[in-house]
């Protein structure tokens, strides 16, 4: 089955700096890669996603890049703000199934 | 985005009792829903895939007789933890898959914190 690895497990940045979280996947058939943000005690919320026919996608301060050859994808947050502090999960969806395999999560702390 | 409602948000029960958790998609139909378990400061571990009108598909290591799943309508899936024991205490969270218009997005419920005494 699919295996998704995520790094780093924790990340601390100063407000205004950029943050990058990286994930790798194992199943070359995976074709959909969402990113979820989970604030403490709350539900995971989809913040951005990318499909395998696209190499990059941007939404304001958030961008995701995908390298199918290397089987890795990354989340980029620019101009970080304290409200960006949360746990971020990457996930991959194998083309043959609807389920998602999640990474282990990255705890992002944006300090003033 | 779409809304998924999960109830109850918190439940405390005695060991040996059964607990039912409901997951509803409020503004879309979901032929597929998912049940996850999340331990503190850990990732989402998929327990099972709930399919409307058919049996659930359980992940390896998940006891299907322990965690009963019913998906009787396009907007409701239930997870029943049978004969709960303290080791079943956890955060259970559901998601519903919106697949209309070529989408393949999972929207999550707010989760249920189960404490078994």
Short mmCIF file of N, CA and C in Angstrom, two decimals, chain A residues 31-32 36 38 41-46 49 51 89 93 97-100 102-105 107, chain B residues 4 32 34 36 38 41-44 46 49 59 91 93 97 102-106 108-110:
data_model
loop_
_atom_site.label_atom_id
_atom_site.label_comp_id
_atom_site.label_asym_id
_atom_site.label_seq_id
_atom_site.Cartn_x
_atom_site.Cartn_y
_atom_site.Cartn_z
N UNK A 31 -2.46 9.96 -7.40
CA UNK A 31 -2.70 11.06 -8.34
C UNK A 31 -3.34 12.28 -7.72
N UNK A 32 -3.51 12.28 -6.40
CA UNK A 32 -4.14 13.42 -5.74
C UNK A 32 -3.47 13.63 -4.40
N UNK A 36 -3.82 19.27 4.70
CA UNK A 36 -4.81 19.65 5.70
C UNK A 36 -4.13 20.38 6.85
N UNK A 38 -4.69 21.34 10.87
CA UNK A 38 -5.49 21.00 12.04
C UNK A 38 -5.03 21.84 13.23
N UNK A 41 -7.42 20.80 18.86
CA UNK A 41 -8.79 20.47 19.24
C UNK A 41 -9.83 20.64 18.15
N UNK A 42 -9.37 20.90 16.94
CA UNK A 42 -10.33 21.13 15.85
C UNK A 42 -10.17 20.11 14.74
N UNK A 43 -11.09 20.15 13.80
CA UNK A 43 -11.06 19.21 12.71
C UNK A 43 -10.02 19.57 11.67
N UNK A 44 -9.45 18.60 10.96
CA UNK A 44 -8.56 18.93 9.85
C UNK A 44 -9.33 19.66 8.76
N UNK A 45 -8.72 20.68 8.20
CA UNK A 45 -9.36 21.44 7.13
C UNK A 45 -8.45 21.47 5.92
N UNK A 46 -9.04 21.21 4.76
CA UNK A 46 -8.30 21.24 3.52
C UNK A 46 -7.86 22.67 3.21
N UNK A 49 -4.75 21.58 -2.51
CA UNK A 49 -4.52 20.24 -3.05
C UNK A 49 -3.95 20.35 -4.46
N UNK A 51 -3.21 17.89 -8.15
CA UNK A 51 -3.38 16.63 -8.87
C UNK A 51 -2.12 16.32 -9.66
N UNK A 89 -0.90 18.28 7.78
CA UNK A 89 -0.80 16.90 7.30
C UNK A 89 -0.82 16.88 5.79
N UNK A 93 -3.52 10.02 -2.41
CA UNK A 93 -4.65 9.17 -2.78
C UNK A 93 -4.24 8.29 -3.95
N UNK A 97 -8.05 3.78 -5.42
CA UNK A 97 -8.93 3.80 -4.25
C UNK A 97 -9.26 5.24 -3.89
N UNK A 98 -10.32 5.40 -3.12
CA UNK A 98 -10.71 6.76 -2.74
C UNK A 98 -10.11 7.18 -1.41
N UNK A 99 -9.49 6.25 -0.70
CA UNK A 99 -9.00 6.61 0.63
C UNK A 99 -7.70 7.40 0.53
N UNK A 100 -7.41 8.11 1.61
CA UNK A 100 -6.19 8.89 1.72
C UNK A 100 -5.24 8.24 2.71
N UNK A 102 -2.25 9.41 5.12
CA UNK A 102 -1.75 10.65 5.68
C UNK A 102 -0.29 10.53 6.11
N UNK A 103 0.40 11.64 6.01
CA UNK A 103 1.72 11.75 6.60
C UNK A 103 1.59 11.89 8.11
N UNK A 104 2.72 11.92 8.79
CA UNK A 104 2.74 11.92 10.25
C UNK A 104 2.51 13.29 10.86
N UNK A 105 2.46 14.31 10.03
CA UNK A 105 2.14 15.64 10.54
C UNK A 105 3.36 16.48 10.86
N UNK A 107 4.18 19.98 13.11
CA UNK A 107 3.68 21.01 14.02
C UNK A 107 4.43 22.30 13.73
N UNK B 4 -19.54 18.67 7.38
CA UNK B 4 -19.75 17.34 7.94
C UNK B 4 -19.96 17.49 9.43
N UNK B 32 -19.24 7.56 0.03
CA UNK B 32 -18.10 7.02 0.78
C UNK B 32 -17.77 7.94 1.94
N UNK B 34 -15.30 7.89 5.73
CA UNK B 34 -14.14 7.25 6.32
C UNK B 34 -14.12 7.47 7.83
N UNK B 36 -11.53 7.49 11.12
CA UNK B 36 -10.14 7.54 11.54
C UNK B 36 -10.06 7.53 13.06
N UNK B 38 -7.33 9.01 16.00
CA UNK B 38 -6.18 9.88 16.17
C UNK B 38 -5.74 9.90 17.61
N UNK B 41 -1.20 13.99 19.49
CA UNK B 41 -0.02 14.44 18.77
C UNK B 41 0.42 13.45 17.70
N UNK B 42 -0.52 12.68 17.19
CA UNK B 42 -0.20 11.74 16.13
C UNK B 42 -1.07 11.96 14.91
N UNK B 43 -0.79 11.19 13.90
CA UNK B 43 -1.49 11.37 12.63
C UNK B 43 -2.86 10.70 12.64
N UNK B 44 -3.55 10.84 11.54
CA UNK B 44 -4.86 10.21 11.36
C UNK B 44 -4.65 8.79 10.83
N UNK B 46 -6.38 5.59 9.40
CA UNK B 46 -7.63 5.12 8.81
C UNK B 46 -8.03 3.79 9.42
N UNK B 49 -13.26 2.20 5.60
CA UNK B 49 -13.97 2.95 4.57
C UNK B 49 -15.42 2.49 4.59
N UNK B 59 -9.34 -1.57 7.55
CA UNK B 59 -7.90 -1.62 7.39
C UNK B 59 -7.35 -2.79 8.21
N UNK B 91 -9.54 9.62 20.14
CA UNK B 91 -10.26 10.63 19.36
C UNK B 91 -10.63 9.98 18.04
N UNK B 93 -12.55 10.32 14.41
CA UNK B 93 -12.94 11.40 13.50
C UNK B 93 -13.37 10.80 12.17
N UNK B 97 -16.57 11.95 1.69
CA UNK B 97 -15.94 12.25 0.41
C UNK B 97 -16.94 12.86 -0.55
N UNK B 102 -16.46 15.51 -10.48
CA UNK B 102 -15.06 15.10 -10.60
C UNK B 102 -14.21 15.37 -9.37
N UNK B 103 -14.82 15.86 -8.31
CA UNK B 103 -14.05 16.14 -7.11
C UNK B 103 -13.68 14.84 -6.39
N UNK B 104 -12.68 14.93 -5.56
CA UNK B 104 -12.32 13.81 -4.70
C UNK B 104 -11.78 14.40 -3.41
N UNK B 105 -12.64 15.11 -2.69
CA UNK B 105 -12.22 15.85 -1.50
C UNK B 105 -12.88 15.25 -0.28
N UNK B 106 -12.10 15.09 0.77
CA UNK B 106 -12.63 14.62 2.04
C UNK B 106 -12.81 15.80 2.97
N UNK B 108 -13.91 16.77 6.89
CA UNK B 108 -13.87 16.10 8.17
C UNK B 108 -14.93 16.59 9.14
N UNK B 109 -15.38 15.67 9.99
CA UNK B 109 -16.19 16.04 11.13
C UNK B 109 -15.31 16.62 12.22
N UNK B 110 -15.94 17.09 13.28
CA UNK B 110 -15.19 17.74 14.36
C UNK B 110 -14.59 16.72 15.33
#
